[in-house]
mmCIF file with all atom_site columns, C-alpha atoms in Angstrom:
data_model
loop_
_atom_site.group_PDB
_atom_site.id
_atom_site.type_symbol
_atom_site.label_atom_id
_atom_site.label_alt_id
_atom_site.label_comp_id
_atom_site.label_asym_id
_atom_site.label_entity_id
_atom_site.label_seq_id
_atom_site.pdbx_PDB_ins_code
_atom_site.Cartn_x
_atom_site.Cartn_y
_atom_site.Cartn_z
_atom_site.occupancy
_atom_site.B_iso_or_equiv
_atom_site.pdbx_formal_charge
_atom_site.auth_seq_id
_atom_site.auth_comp_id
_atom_site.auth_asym_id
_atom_site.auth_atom_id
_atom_site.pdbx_PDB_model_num
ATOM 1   C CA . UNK A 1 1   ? 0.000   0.000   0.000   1.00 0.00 ? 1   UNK A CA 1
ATOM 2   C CA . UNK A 1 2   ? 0.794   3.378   -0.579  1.00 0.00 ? 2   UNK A CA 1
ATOM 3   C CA . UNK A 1 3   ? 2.050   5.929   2.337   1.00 0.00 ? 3   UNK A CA 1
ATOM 4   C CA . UNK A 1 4   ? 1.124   9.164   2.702   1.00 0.00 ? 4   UNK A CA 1
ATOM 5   C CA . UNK A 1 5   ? 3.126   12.019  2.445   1.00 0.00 ? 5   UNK A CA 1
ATOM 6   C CA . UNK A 1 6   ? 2.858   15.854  4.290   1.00 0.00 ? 6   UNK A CA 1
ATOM 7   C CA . UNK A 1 7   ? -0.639  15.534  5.942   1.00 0.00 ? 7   UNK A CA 1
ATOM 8   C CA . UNK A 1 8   ? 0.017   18.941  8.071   1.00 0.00 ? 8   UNK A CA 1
ATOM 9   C CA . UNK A 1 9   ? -3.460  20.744  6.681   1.00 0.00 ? 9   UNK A CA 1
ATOM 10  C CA . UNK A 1 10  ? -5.951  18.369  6.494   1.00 0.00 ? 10  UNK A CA 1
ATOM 11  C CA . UNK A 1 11  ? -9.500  18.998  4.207   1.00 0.00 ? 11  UNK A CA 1
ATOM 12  C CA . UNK A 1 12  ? -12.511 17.401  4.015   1.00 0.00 ? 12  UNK A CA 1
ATOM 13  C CA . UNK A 1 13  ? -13.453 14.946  1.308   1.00 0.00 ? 13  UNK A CA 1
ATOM 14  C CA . UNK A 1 14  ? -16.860 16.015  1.364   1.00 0.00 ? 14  UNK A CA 1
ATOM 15  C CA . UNK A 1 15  ? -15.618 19.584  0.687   1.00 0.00 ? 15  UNK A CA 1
ATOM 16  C CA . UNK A 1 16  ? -13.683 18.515  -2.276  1.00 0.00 ? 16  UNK A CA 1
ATOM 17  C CA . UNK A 1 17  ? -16.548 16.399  -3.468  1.00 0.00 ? 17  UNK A CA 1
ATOM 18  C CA . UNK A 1 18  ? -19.270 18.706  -3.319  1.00 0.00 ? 18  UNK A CA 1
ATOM 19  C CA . UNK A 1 19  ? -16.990 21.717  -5.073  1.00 0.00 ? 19  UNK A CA 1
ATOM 20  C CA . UNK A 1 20  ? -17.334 18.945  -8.010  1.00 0.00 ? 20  UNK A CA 1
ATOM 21  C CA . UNK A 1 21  ? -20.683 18.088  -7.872  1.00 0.00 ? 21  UNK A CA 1
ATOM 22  C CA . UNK A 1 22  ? -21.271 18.306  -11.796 1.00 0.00 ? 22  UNK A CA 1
ATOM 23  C CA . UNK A 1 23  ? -19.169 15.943  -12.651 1.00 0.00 ? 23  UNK A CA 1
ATOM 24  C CA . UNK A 1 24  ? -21.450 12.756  -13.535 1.00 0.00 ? 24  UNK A CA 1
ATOM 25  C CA . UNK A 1 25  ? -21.416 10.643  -10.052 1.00 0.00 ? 25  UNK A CA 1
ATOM 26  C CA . UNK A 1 26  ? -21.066 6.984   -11.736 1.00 0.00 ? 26  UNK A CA 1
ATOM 27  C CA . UNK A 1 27  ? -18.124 8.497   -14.024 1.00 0.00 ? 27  UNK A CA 1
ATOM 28  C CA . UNK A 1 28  ? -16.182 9.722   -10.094 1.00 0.00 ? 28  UNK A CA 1
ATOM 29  C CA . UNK A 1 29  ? -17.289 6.467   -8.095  1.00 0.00 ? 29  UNK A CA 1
ATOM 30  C CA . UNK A 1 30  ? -15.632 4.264   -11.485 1.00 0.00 ? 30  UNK A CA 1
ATOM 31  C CA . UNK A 1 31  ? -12.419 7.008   -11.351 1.00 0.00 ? 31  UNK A CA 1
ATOM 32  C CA . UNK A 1 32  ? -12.571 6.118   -7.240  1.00 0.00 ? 32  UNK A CA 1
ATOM 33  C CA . UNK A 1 33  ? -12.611 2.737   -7.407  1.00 0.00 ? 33  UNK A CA 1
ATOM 34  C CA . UNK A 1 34  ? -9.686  2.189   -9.957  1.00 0.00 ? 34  UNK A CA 1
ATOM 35  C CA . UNK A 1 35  ? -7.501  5.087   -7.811  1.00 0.00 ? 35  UNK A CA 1
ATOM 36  C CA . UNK A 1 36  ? -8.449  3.074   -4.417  1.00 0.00 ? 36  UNK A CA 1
ATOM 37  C CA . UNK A 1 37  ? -6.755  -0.077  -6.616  1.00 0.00 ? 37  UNK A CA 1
ATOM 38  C CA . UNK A 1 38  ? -3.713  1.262   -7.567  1.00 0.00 ? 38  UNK A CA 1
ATOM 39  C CA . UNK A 1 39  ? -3.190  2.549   -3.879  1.00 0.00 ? 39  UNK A CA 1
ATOM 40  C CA . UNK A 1 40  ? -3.441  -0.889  -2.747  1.00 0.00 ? 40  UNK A CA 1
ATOM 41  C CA . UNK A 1 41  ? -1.571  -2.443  -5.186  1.00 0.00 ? 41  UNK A CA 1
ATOM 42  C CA . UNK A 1 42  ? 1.157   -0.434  -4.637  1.00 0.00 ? 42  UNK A CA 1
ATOM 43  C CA . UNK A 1 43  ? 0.803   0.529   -8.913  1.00 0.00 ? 43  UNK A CA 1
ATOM 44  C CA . UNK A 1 44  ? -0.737  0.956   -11.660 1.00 0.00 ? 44  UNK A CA 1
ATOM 45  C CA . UNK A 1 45  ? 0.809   -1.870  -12.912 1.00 0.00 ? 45  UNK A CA 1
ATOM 46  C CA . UNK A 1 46  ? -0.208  -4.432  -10.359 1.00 0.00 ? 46  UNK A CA 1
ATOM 47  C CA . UNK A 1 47  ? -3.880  -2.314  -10.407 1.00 0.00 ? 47  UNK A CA 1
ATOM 48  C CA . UNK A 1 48  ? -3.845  -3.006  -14.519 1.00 0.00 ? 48  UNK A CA 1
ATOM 49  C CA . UNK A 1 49  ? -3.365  -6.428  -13.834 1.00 0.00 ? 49  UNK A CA 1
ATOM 50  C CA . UNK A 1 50  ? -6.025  -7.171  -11.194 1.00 0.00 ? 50  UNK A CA 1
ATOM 51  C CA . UNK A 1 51  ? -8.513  -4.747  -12.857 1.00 0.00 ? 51  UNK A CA 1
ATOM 52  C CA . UNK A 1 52  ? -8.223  -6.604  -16.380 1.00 0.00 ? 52  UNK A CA 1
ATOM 53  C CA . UNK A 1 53  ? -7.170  -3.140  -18.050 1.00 0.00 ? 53  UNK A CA 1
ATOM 54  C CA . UNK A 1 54  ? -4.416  -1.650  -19.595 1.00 0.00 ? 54  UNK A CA 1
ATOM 55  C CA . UNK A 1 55  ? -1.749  0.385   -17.696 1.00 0.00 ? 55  UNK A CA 1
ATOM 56  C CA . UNK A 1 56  ? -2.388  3.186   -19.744 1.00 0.00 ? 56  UNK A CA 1
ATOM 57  C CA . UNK A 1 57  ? -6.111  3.101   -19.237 1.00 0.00 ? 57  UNK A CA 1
ATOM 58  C CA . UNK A 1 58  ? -5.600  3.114   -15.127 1.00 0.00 ? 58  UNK A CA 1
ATOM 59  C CA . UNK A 1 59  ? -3.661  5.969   -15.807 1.00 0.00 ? 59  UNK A CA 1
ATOM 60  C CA . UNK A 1 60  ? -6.108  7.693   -18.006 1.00 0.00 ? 60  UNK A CA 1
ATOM 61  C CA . UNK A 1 61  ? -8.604  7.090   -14.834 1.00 0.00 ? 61  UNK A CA 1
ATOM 62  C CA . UNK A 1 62  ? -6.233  8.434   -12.092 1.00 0.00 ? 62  UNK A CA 1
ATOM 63  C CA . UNK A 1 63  ? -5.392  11.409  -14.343 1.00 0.00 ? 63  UNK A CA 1
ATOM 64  C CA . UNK A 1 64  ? -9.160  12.125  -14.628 1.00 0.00 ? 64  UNK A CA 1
ATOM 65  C CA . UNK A 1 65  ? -9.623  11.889  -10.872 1.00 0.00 ? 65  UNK A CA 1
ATOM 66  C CA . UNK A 1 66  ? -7.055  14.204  -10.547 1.00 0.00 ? 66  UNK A CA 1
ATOM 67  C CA . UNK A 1 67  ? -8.846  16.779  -12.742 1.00 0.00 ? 67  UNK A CA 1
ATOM 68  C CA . UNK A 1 68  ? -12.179 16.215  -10.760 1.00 0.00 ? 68  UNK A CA 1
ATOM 69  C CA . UNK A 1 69  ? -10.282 16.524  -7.496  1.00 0.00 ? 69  UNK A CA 1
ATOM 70  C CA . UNK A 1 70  ? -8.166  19.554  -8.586  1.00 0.00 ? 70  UNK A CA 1
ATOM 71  C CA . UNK A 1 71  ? -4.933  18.255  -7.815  1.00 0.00 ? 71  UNK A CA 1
ATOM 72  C CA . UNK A 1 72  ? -2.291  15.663  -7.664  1.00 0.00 ? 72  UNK A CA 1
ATOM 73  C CA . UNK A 1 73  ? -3.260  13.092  -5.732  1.00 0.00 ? 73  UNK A CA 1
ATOM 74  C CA . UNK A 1 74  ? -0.315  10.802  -6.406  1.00 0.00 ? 74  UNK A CA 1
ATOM 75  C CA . UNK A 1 75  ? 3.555   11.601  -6.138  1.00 0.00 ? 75  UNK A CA 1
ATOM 76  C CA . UNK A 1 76  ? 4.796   9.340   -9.192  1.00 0.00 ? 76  UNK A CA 1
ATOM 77  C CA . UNK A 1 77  ? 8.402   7.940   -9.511  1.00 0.00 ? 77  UNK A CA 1
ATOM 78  C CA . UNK A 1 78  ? 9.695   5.328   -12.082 1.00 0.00 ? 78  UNK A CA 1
ATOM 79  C CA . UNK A 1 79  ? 9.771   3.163   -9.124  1.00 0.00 ? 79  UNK A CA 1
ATOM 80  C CA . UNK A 1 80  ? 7.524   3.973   -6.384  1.00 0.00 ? 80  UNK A CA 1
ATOM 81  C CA . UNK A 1 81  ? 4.256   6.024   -5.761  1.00 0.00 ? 81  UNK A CA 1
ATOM 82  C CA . UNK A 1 82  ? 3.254   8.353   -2.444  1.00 0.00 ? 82  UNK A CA 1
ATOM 83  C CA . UNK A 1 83  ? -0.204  9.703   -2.021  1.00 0.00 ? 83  UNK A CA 1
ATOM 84  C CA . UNK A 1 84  ? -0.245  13.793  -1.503  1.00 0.00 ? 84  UNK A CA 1
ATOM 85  C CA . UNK A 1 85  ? -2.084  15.072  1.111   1.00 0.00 ? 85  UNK A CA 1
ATOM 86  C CA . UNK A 1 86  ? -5.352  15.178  -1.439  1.00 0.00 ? 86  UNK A CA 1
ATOM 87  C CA . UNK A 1 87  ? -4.272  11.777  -2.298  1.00 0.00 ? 87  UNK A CA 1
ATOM 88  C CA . UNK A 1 88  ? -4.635  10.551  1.042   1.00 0.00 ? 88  UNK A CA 1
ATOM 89  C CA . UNK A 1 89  ? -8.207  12.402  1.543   1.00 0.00 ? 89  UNK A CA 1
ATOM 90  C CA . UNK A 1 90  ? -9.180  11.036  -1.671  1.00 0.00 ? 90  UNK A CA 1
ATOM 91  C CA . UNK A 1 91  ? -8.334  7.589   -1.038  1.00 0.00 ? 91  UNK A CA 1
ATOM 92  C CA . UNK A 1 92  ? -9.857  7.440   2.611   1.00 0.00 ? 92  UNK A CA 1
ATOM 93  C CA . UNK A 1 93  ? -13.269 8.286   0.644   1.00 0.00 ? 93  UNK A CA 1
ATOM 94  C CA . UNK A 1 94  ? -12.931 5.688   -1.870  1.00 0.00 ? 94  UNK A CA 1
ATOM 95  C CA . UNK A 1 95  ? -12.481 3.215   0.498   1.00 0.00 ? 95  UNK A CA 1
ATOM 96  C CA . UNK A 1 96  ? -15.309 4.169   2.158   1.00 0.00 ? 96  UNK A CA 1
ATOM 97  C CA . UNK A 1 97  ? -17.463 4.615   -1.201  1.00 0.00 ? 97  UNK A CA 1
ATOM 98  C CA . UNK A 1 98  ? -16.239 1.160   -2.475  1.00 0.00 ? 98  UNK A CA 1
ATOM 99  C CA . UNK A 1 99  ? -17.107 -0.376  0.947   1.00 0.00 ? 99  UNK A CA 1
ATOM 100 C CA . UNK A 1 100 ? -20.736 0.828   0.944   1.00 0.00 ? 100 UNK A CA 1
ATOM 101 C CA . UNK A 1 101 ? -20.898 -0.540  -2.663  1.00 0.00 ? 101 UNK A CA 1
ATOM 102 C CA . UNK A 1 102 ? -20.273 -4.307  -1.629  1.00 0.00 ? 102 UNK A CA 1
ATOM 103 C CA . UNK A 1 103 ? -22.844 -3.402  1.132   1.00 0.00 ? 103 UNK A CA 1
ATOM 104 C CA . UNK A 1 104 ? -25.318 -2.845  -1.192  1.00 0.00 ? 104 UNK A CA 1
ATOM 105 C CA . UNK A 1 105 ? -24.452 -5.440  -3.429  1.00 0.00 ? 105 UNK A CA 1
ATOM 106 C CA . UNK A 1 106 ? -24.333 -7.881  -0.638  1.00 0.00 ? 106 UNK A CA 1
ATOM 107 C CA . UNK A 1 107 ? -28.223 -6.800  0.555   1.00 0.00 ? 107 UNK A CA 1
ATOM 108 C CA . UNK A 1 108 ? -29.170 -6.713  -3.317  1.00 0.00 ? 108 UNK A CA 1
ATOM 109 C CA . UNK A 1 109 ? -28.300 -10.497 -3.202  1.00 0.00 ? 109 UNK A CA 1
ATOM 110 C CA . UNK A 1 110 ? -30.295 -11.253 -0.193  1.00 0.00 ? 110 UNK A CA 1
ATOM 111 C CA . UNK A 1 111 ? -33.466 -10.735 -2.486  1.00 0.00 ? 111 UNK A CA 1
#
């Protein structure tokens, strides 16, 4: 997993998602859910892999995020990757969004 870097100022997530709110919600919770895999993968790589995608398409995804997010959200090296203090904000909320979603899915298959 990735480690944070700088957290000295930290924001809300709801702050940052609101302040995007017309971006289409299914297009962000897809962008989430790939960025939440390439944080615990350790790379986008690894995240490709398990996803079924292309490298190039996870990036496409992350880069995306970024845009909706207004900043970086990843520190990228050749060799390693560090969440920025958006980063880290942004991946505590996709955790939590993809967590609901196998919530729901798991109460949709009770029916």
């Amino acid at each position: 997993m990735v480690q944070a870097q700088g957290m000295n100022n930290p924001l809300k997530i709801q702050n940052i998602v609101d302040a995007n709110a017309k971006i289409p919600t299914m297009e962000m919770l897809k962008e989430m859910a790939i960025f939440a895999c390439v944080v615990e993968c350790g790379g986008f790589s690894k995240a490709a892999r398990q996803l079924g995608i292309t490298t190039s398409a996870v990036s496409r995804h992350v880069a995306r995020l970024e845009t909706y997010m207004g900043g970086r959200l990843l520190h990228r090296t050749t060799r390693s990757l560090a969440l920025t203090e958006l980063g880290t904000l942004v991946h505590e909320g996709s955790l939590r969004m993809t967590a609901v979603g196998r919530e729901v899915h798991a109460l949709a298959g009770s029916y």
